[in-house]
XYZ file of C-alpha atoms in Angstrom:
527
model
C -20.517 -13.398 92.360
C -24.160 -12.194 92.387
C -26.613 -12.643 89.743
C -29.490 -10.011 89.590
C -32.632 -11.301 87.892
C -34.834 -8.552 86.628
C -38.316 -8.947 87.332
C -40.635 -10.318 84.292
C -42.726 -7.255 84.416
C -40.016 -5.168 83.683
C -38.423 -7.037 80.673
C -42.077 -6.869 79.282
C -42.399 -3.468 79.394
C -39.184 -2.203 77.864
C -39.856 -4.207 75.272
C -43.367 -3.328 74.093
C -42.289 0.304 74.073
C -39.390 -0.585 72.257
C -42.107 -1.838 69.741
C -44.507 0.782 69.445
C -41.107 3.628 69.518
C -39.867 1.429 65.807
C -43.702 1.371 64.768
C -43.766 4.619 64.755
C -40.449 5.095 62.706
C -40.871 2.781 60.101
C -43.410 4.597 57.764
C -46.222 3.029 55.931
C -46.675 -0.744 56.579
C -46.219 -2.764 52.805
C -48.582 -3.874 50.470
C -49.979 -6.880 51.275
C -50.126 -7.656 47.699
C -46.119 -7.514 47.616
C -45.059 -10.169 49.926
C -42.258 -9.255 52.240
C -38.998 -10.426 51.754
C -36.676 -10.838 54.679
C -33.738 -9.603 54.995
C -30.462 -11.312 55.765
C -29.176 -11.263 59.585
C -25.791 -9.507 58.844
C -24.770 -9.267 62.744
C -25.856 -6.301 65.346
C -27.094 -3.112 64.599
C -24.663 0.034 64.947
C -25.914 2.076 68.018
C -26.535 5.797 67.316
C -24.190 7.746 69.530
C -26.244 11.285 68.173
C -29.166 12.425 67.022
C -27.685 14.362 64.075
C -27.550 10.794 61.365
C -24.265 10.373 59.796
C -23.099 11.383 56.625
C -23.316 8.666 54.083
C -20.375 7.392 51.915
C -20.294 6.579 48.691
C -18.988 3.031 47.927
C -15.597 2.513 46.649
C -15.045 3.197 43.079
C -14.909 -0.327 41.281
C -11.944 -1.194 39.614
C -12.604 -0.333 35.605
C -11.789 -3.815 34.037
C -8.763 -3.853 31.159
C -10.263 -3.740 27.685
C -8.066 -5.844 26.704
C -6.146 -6.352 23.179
C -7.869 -4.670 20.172
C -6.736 -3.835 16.462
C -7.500 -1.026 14.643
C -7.272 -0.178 10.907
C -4.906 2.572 10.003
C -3.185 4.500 6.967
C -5.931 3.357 4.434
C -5.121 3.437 0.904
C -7.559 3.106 -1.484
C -9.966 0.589 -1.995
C -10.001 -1.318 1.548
C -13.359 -2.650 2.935
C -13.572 -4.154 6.607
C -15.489 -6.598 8.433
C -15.803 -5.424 12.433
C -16.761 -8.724 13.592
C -17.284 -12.165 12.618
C -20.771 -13.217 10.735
C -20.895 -8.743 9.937
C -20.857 -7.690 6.346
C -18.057 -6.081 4.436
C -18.098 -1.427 4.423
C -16.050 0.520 3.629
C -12.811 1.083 6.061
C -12.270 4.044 7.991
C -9.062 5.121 9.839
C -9.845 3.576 13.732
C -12.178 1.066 12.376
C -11.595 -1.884 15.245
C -11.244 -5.225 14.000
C -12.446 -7.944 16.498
C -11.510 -11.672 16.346
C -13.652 -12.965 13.275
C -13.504 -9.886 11.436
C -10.492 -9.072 9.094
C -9.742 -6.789 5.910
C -9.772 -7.055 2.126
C -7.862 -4.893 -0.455
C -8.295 -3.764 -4.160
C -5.838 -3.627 -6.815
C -2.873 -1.040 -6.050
C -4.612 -0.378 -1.674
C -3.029 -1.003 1.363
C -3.772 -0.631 4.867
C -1.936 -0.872 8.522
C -3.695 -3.134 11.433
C -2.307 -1.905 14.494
C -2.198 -4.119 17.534
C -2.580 -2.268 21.171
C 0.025 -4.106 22.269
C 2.589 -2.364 19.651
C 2.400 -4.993 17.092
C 1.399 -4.458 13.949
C 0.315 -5.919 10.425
C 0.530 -4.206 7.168
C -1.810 -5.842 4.082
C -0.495 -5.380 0.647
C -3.270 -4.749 -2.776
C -5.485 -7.504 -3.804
C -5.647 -8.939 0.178
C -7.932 -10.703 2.355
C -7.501 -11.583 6.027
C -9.092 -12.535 8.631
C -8.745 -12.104 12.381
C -9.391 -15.168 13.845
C -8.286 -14.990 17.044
C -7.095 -12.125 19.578
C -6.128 -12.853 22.668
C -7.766 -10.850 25.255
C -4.543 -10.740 27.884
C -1.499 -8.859 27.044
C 0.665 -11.698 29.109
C 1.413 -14.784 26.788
C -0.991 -13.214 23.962
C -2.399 -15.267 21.145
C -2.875 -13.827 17.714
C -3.747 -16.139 14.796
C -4.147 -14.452 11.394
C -6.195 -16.625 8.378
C -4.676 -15.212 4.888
C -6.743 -15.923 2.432
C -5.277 -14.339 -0.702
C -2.293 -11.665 -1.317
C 0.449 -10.522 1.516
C 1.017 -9.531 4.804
C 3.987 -8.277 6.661
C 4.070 -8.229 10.324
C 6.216 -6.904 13.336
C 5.919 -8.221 16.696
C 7.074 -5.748 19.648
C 5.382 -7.921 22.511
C 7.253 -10.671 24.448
C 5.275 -13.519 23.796
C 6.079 -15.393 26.673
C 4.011 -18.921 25.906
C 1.632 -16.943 23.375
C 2.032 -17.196 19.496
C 1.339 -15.002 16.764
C 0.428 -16.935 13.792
C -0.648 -16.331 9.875
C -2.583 -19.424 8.559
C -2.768 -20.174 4.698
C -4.793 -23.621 4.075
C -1.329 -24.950 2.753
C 0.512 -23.774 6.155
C 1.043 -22.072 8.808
C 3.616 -19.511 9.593
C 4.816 -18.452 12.990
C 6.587 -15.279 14.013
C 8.491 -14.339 17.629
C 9.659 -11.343 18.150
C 10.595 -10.426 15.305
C 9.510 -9.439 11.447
C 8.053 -11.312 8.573
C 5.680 -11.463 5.730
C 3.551 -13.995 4.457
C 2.311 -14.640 0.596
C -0.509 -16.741 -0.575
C -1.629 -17.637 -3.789
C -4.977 -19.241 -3.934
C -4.669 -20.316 -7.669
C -1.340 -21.940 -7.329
C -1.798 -22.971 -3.761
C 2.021 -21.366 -3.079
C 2.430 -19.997 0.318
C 6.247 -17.370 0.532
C 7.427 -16.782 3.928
C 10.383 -14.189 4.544
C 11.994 -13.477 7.546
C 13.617 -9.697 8.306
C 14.452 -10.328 12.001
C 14.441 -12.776 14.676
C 12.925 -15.849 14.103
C 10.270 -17.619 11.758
C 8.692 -20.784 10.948
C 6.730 -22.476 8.110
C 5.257 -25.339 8.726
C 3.335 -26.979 5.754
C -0.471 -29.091 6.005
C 2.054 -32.700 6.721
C 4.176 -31.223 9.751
C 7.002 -30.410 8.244
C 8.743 -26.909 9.370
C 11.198 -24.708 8.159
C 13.335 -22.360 10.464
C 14.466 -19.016 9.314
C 16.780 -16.698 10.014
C 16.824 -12.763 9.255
C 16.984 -12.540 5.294
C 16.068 -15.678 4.469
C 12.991 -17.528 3.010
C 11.278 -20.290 2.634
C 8.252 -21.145 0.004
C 5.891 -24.155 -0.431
C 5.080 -24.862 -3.998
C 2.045 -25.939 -3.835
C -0.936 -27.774 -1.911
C 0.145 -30.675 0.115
C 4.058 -29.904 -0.548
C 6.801 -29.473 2.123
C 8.595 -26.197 2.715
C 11.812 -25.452 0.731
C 14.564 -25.626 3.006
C 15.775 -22.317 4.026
C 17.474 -19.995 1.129
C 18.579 -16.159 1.172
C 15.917 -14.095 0.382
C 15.424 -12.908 -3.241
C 15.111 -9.394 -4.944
C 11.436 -9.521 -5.184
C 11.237 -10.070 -1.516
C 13.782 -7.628 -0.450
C 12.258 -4.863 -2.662
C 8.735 -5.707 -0.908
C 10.184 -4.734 2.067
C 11.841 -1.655 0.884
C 8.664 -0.559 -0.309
C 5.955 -1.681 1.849
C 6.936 -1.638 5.320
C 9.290 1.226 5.822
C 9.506 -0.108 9.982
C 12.493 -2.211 8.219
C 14.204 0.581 6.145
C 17.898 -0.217 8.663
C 17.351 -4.101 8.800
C 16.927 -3.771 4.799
C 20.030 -2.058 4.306
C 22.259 -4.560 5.883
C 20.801 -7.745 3.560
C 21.528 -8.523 0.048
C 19.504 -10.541 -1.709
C 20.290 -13.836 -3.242
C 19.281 -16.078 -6.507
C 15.571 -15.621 -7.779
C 13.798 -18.628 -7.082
C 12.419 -20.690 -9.406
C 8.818 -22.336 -9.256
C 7.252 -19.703 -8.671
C 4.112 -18.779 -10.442
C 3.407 -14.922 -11.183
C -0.134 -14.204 -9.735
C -2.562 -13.812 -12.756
C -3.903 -10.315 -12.900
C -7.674 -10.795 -13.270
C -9.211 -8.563 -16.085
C -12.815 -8.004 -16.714
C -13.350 -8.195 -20.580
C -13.565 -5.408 -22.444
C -10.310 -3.587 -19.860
C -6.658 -3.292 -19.848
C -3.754 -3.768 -17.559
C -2.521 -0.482 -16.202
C 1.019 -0.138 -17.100
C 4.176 0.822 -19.615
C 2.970 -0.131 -23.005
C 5.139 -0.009 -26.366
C 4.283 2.234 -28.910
C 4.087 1.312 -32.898
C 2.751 3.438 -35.583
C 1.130 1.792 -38.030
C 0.132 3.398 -40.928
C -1.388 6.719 -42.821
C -4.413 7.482 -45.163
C -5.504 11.110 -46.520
C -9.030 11.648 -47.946
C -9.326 15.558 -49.667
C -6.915 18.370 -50.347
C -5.450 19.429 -46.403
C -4.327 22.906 -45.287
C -3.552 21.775 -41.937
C -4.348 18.064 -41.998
C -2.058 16.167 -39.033
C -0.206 13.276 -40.535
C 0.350 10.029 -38.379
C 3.165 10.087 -35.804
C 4.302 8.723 -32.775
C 5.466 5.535 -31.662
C 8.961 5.668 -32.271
C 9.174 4.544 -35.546
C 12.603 3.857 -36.942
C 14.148 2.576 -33.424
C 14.294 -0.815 -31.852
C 11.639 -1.887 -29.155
C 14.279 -0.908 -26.284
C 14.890 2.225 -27.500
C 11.247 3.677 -28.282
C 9.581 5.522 -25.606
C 7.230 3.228 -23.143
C 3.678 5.049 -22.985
C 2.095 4.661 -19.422
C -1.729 3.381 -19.530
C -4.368 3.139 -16.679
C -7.347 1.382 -16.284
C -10.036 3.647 -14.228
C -10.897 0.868 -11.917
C -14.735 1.079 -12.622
C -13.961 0.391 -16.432
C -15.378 4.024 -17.269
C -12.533 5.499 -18.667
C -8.605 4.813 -19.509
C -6.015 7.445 -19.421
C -3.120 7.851 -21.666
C -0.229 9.247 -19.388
C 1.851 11.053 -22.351
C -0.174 13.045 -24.157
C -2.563 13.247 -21.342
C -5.909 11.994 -22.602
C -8.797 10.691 -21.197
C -10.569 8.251 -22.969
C -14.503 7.625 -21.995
C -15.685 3.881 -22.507
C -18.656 4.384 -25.607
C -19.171 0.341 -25.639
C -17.386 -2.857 -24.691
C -13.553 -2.541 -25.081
C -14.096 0.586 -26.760
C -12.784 3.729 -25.344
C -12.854 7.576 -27.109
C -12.049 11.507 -27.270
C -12.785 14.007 -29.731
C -11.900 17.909 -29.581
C -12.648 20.705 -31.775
C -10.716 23.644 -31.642
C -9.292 26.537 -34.222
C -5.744 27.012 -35.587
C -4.716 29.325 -37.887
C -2.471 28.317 -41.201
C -1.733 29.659 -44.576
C -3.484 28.688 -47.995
C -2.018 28.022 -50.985
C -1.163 31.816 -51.439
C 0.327 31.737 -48.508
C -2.747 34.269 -46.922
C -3.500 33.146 -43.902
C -6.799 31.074 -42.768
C -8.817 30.040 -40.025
C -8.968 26.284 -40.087
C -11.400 24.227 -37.779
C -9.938 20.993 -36.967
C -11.929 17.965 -35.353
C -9.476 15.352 -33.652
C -11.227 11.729 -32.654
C -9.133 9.211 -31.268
C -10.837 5.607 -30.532
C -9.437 2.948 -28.326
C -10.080 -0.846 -29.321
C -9.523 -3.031 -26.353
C -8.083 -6.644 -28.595
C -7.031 -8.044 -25.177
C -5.985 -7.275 -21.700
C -2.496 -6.265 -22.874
C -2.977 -5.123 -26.323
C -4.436 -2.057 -27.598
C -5.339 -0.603 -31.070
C -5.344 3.350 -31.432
C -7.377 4.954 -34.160
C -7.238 8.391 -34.781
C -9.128 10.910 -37.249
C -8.069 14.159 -38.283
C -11.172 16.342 -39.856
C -10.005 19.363 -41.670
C -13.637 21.589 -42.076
C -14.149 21.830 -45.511
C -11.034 20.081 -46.150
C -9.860 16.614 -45.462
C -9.168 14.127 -43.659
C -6.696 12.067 -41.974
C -6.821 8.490 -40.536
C -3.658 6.858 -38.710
C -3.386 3.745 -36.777
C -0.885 2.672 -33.894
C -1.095 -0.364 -31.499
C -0.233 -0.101 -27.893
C 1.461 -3.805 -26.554
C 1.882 -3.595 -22.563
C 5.469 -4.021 -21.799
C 5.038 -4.099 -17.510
C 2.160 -3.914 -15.362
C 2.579 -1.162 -12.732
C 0.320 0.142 -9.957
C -0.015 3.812 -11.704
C -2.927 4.564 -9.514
C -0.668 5.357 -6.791
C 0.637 8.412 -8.409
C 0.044 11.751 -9.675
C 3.008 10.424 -12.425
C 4.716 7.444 -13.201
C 6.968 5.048 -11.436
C 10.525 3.804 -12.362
C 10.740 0.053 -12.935
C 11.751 -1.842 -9.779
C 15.203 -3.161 -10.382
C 18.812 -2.654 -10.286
C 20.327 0.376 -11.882
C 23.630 1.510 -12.595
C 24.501 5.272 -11.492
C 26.388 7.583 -12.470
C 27.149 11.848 -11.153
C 28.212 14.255 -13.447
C 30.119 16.511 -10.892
C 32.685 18.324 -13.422
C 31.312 21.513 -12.574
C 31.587 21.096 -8.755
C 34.729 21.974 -6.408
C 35.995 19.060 -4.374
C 34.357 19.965 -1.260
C 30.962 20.178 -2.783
C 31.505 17.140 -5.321
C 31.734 15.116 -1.876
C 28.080 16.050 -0.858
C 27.185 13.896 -4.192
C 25.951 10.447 -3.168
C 28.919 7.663 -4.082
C 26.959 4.653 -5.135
C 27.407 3.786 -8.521
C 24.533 1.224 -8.422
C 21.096 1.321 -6.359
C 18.427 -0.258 -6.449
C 14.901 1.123 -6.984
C 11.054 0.225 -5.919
C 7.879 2.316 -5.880
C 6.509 2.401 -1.956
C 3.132 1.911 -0.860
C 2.424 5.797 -0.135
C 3.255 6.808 -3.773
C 6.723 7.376 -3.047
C 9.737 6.095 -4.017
C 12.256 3.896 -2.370
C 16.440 4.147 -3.141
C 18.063 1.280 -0.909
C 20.848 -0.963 -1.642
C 23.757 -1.664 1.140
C 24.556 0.252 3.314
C 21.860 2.647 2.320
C 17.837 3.514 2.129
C 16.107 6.726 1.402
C 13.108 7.388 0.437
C 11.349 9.906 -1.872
C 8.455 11.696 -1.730
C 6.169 12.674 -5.508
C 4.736 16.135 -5.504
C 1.271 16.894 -7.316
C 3.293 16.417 -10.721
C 5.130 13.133 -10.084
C 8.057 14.544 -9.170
C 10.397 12.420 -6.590
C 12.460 14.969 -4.603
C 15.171 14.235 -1.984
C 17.626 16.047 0.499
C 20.184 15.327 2.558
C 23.190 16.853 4.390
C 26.731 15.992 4.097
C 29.036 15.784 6.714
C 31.129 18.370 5.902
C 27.209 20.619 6.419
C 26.873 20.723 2.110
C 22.944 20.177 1.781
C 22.486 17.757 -1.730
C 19.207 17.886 -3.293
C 17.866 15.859 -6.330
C 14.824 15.752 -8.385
C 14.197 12.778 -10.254
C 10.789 12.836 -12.692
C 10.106 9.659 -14.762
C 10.164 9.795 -18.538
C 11.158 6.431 -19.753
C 11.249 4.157 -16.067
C 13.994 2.332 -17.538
C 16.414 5.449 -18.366
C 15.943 8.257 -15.437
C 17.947 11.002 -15.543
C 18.205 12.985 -11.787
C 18.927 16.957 -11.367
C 20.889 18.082 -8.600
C 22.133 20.634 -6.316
C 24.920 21.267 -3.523
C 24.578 24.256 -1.730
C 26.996 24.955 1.654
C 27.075 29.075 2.353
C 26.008 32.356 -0.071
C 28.189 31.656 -3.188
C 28.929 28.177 -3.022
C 27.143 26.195 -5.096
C 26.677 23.961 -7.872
C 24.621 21.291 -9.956
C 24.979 18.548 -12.226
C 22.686 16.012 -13.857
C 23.052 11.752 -12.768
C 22.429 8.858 -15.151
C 20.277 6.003 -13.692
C 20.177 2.980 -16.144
C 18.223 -0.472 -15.640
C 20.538 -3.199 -15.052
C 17.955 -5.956 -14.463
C 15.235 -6.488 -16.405
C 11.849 -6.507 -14.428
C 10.089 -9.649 -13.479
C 7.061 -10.613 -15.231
């Protein structure tokens, strides 16, 4: 082998005009204030292979990283106020307002609102609520989600394998887990009780000493108070069972196939908080009191109402509301609006003309002035004052009192709710041949309970439907037979614990018919 050695010289001079060629390239020399920065040796230079420069390419887009879980608010009812984030203050909800881990959700009197989990989960909050989201695990695989209740009730589905993840609703008396499955959680913070119910798959209380309860669907499981054990598992009761009816409609089939069992006993009735001077919204029973006429009347009104003569479950149940901002209370039946003029003291007055006939039977133009005062006496009793002022005539005073029978959510509707209970059914189909009398639902007892969305929920076994209320109250419901009859009903609340349905079958042009039903309350309400 030969080895040529280049001659110094040479190597010298390639390389200085190497120099000077780059010099000459590389543009103005830095400042000297800046000092230079050397770059890295990454390895040999490319070599050009044309004088044309390549085209440059743009880097790889990156990889957009997963968002992860998130929870958003949805189907917002009412009074619900959110806080996005932990250590953020409470506004008012919106639908999409995220809820990150720290944040949570609080609801007034008669609101409800949906959290809905990315992951297909989700978590519905019944009125008078607060929660708090206290932790979300970013990662859909194994996730983590840990609820803090801190007053009221929650029901919850989970549609997301959990793998080695939880999802968890803490109360500061216990802790109650969920998999795969659905189930609400109730806290009391004045009696300390905590009620877990399970719908499907499988649940778990576990109370502040260790001690856990399993359940399967329809059954529950309470503890009674701070520093008690869970019950050991027992069916679950009506109230529970009509919760779910009403409230989270994602278990209308599972509802159908559970009846419930014994109420339990223990249990303390939350205490509705009223601020003084305000009522309970609700049925209230009626009683006249009594009658006094001042002057000679043409047209003076004389006191009535109240059912006088009948027993206390026969007279008509008036339904009351409470304008949440203590401004006003409504009268349902006679449909009044009452402005508050001082504490726990509510009034109307109209003026119009009537005509009537004198004492020579002529007739006469008589201006009447009508002023009815409310006096609140306590959250649950009322006394109703009215005057009667005849224009150059007389007048009239009459008294009534107004003693609340059942506290009901009436802000949810346009009208009035039925009791929740059992009641016994029954169809008038005389007038109806066979084939359309078989369109005509066959229960002869159902059970009823108003539903978060103002509607109203029929389920018992077997069977759930529910209604819709117009603008007037007004439940309405269709359905077709399966011989292709269509049955309609209309069902509008007078007295919630009498209802009495209309109804139609239709099938082609011609065939027809209607009827009335009978819907009586079988149970009395709770407390």
């Amino acid at each position: 082998m030969t080895i040529h050695k280049s001659a110094p010289s040479t190597w010298l001079t390639v390389f200085l005009a190497s120099a000077l060629a780059l010099a000459a390239c590389s543009g103005p020399a830095a400042d000297p204030a800046e000092p230079a920065t050397a770059a890295p040796v990454t390895g040999a230079a490319p070599i050009a292979t044309s004088a044309v420069a390549p085209a440059a390419t743009s880097a790889p887009a990156a990889t957009p990283t997963p968002a992860g879980r998130s929870a958003l608010l949805s189907e917002l009812r009412r009074q619900v106020e959110a806080q996005p984030q932990d250590q953020a203050g409470w506004i008012a909800a919106s639908e999409g307002t995220q809820i990150r881990a720290g944040g949570g959700a609080r609801t007034g009197r008669a609101s409800f609102v949906r959290l809905d989990i990315s992951d297909g989960s989700r978590v519905r909050l019944a009125g008078d609520s607060v929660f708090r989201l206290a932790e979300l695990s970013p990662s859909a695989d194994d996730p983590v989600t840990r609820l803090k209740l801190e007053a009221g009730k929650v029901w919850i589905m989970v549609t997301k394998l959990l793998g080695v993840g939880s999802f968890e609703v803490e109360t500061p008396n216990g802790v109650a887990t969920v998999r795969g499955s659905m189930m609400s959680t109730q806290y009391d913070p004045a009696s300390g009780q905590v009620v877990v119910a399970c719908l499907e798959g499988a649940c778990r209380l576990t109370g502040a000493g260790g001690q856990s309860t399993d359940l399967v669907p329809g059954q529950q499981t309470e503890i009674l108070g701070a520093g008690q054990d869970p019950t050991p598992a027992h069916p679950m009761d009506a109230e529970q069972l009509a919760d779910w009816a009403g409230y989270f409609p994602e278990g209308a089939e599972l509802v159908k196939g559970i009846e419930p069992g014994p109420a339990v006993t223990g249990l303390v009735t939350p205490t509705l908080t009223t601020p003084a001077g305000q009522v309970i919204s609700g049925y209230w029973l009626d009683t006249y009191g009594g009658t006094s006429v001042e002057g000679d009347c043409i047209q003076g009104a004389v006191g009535g109402g109240g059912g006088e003569g009948l027993g206390p479950d026969e007279r008509p149940l008036t339904p009351v509301r409470q304008v949440e901002d203590g401004s006003a209370i409504l009268i349902y039946n006679p449909g009044q609006s009452f402005a508050q003029t001082g504490v726990g003291v509510y009034a109307r007055e109209d003026t119009y003309e009537t005509t009537s006939f004198d004492r020579q039977f002529q007739p006469i133009t008589v201006t009447l002035t009508f002023r009815d005062e409310l006096r609140v006496l306590a959250p649950d009793r009322i006394e109703w004052l009215t005057t009667n002022i005849e224009k150059g005539g007389c007048t009239t005073r009459y008294s009534r009192t107004l003693d609340l029978v059942r506290a009901e959510p009436l802000v949810l509707l346009p009208g009035r709710p039925p009791f929740r209970g059992e009641y016994a059914v029954t169809w008038r189909t005389d007038a109806c041949p066979a084939e359309l009398a078989e369109a005509v639902p066959a229960f002869t007892q159902i059970r009823l309970t108003p539903a978060y969305d103002g509607g109203l929920v029929l389920y018992g076994p077997g069977f759930y439907q529910h209604l819709e209320a117009d603008e007037q109250g007004t439940y309405a419901w269709e359905q077709e037979a399966e011989n292709g009859a269509r049955f309609r009903l209309s069902l509008r609340v007078d007295d919630p614990r009498r209802l009495y349905p209309t109804w139609n079958v239709f099938k082609g042009p011609g065939e027809s018919c209607s009827g009335t039903g009978e819907m009586i309350l079988r149970k009395s309400p709770a407390p």
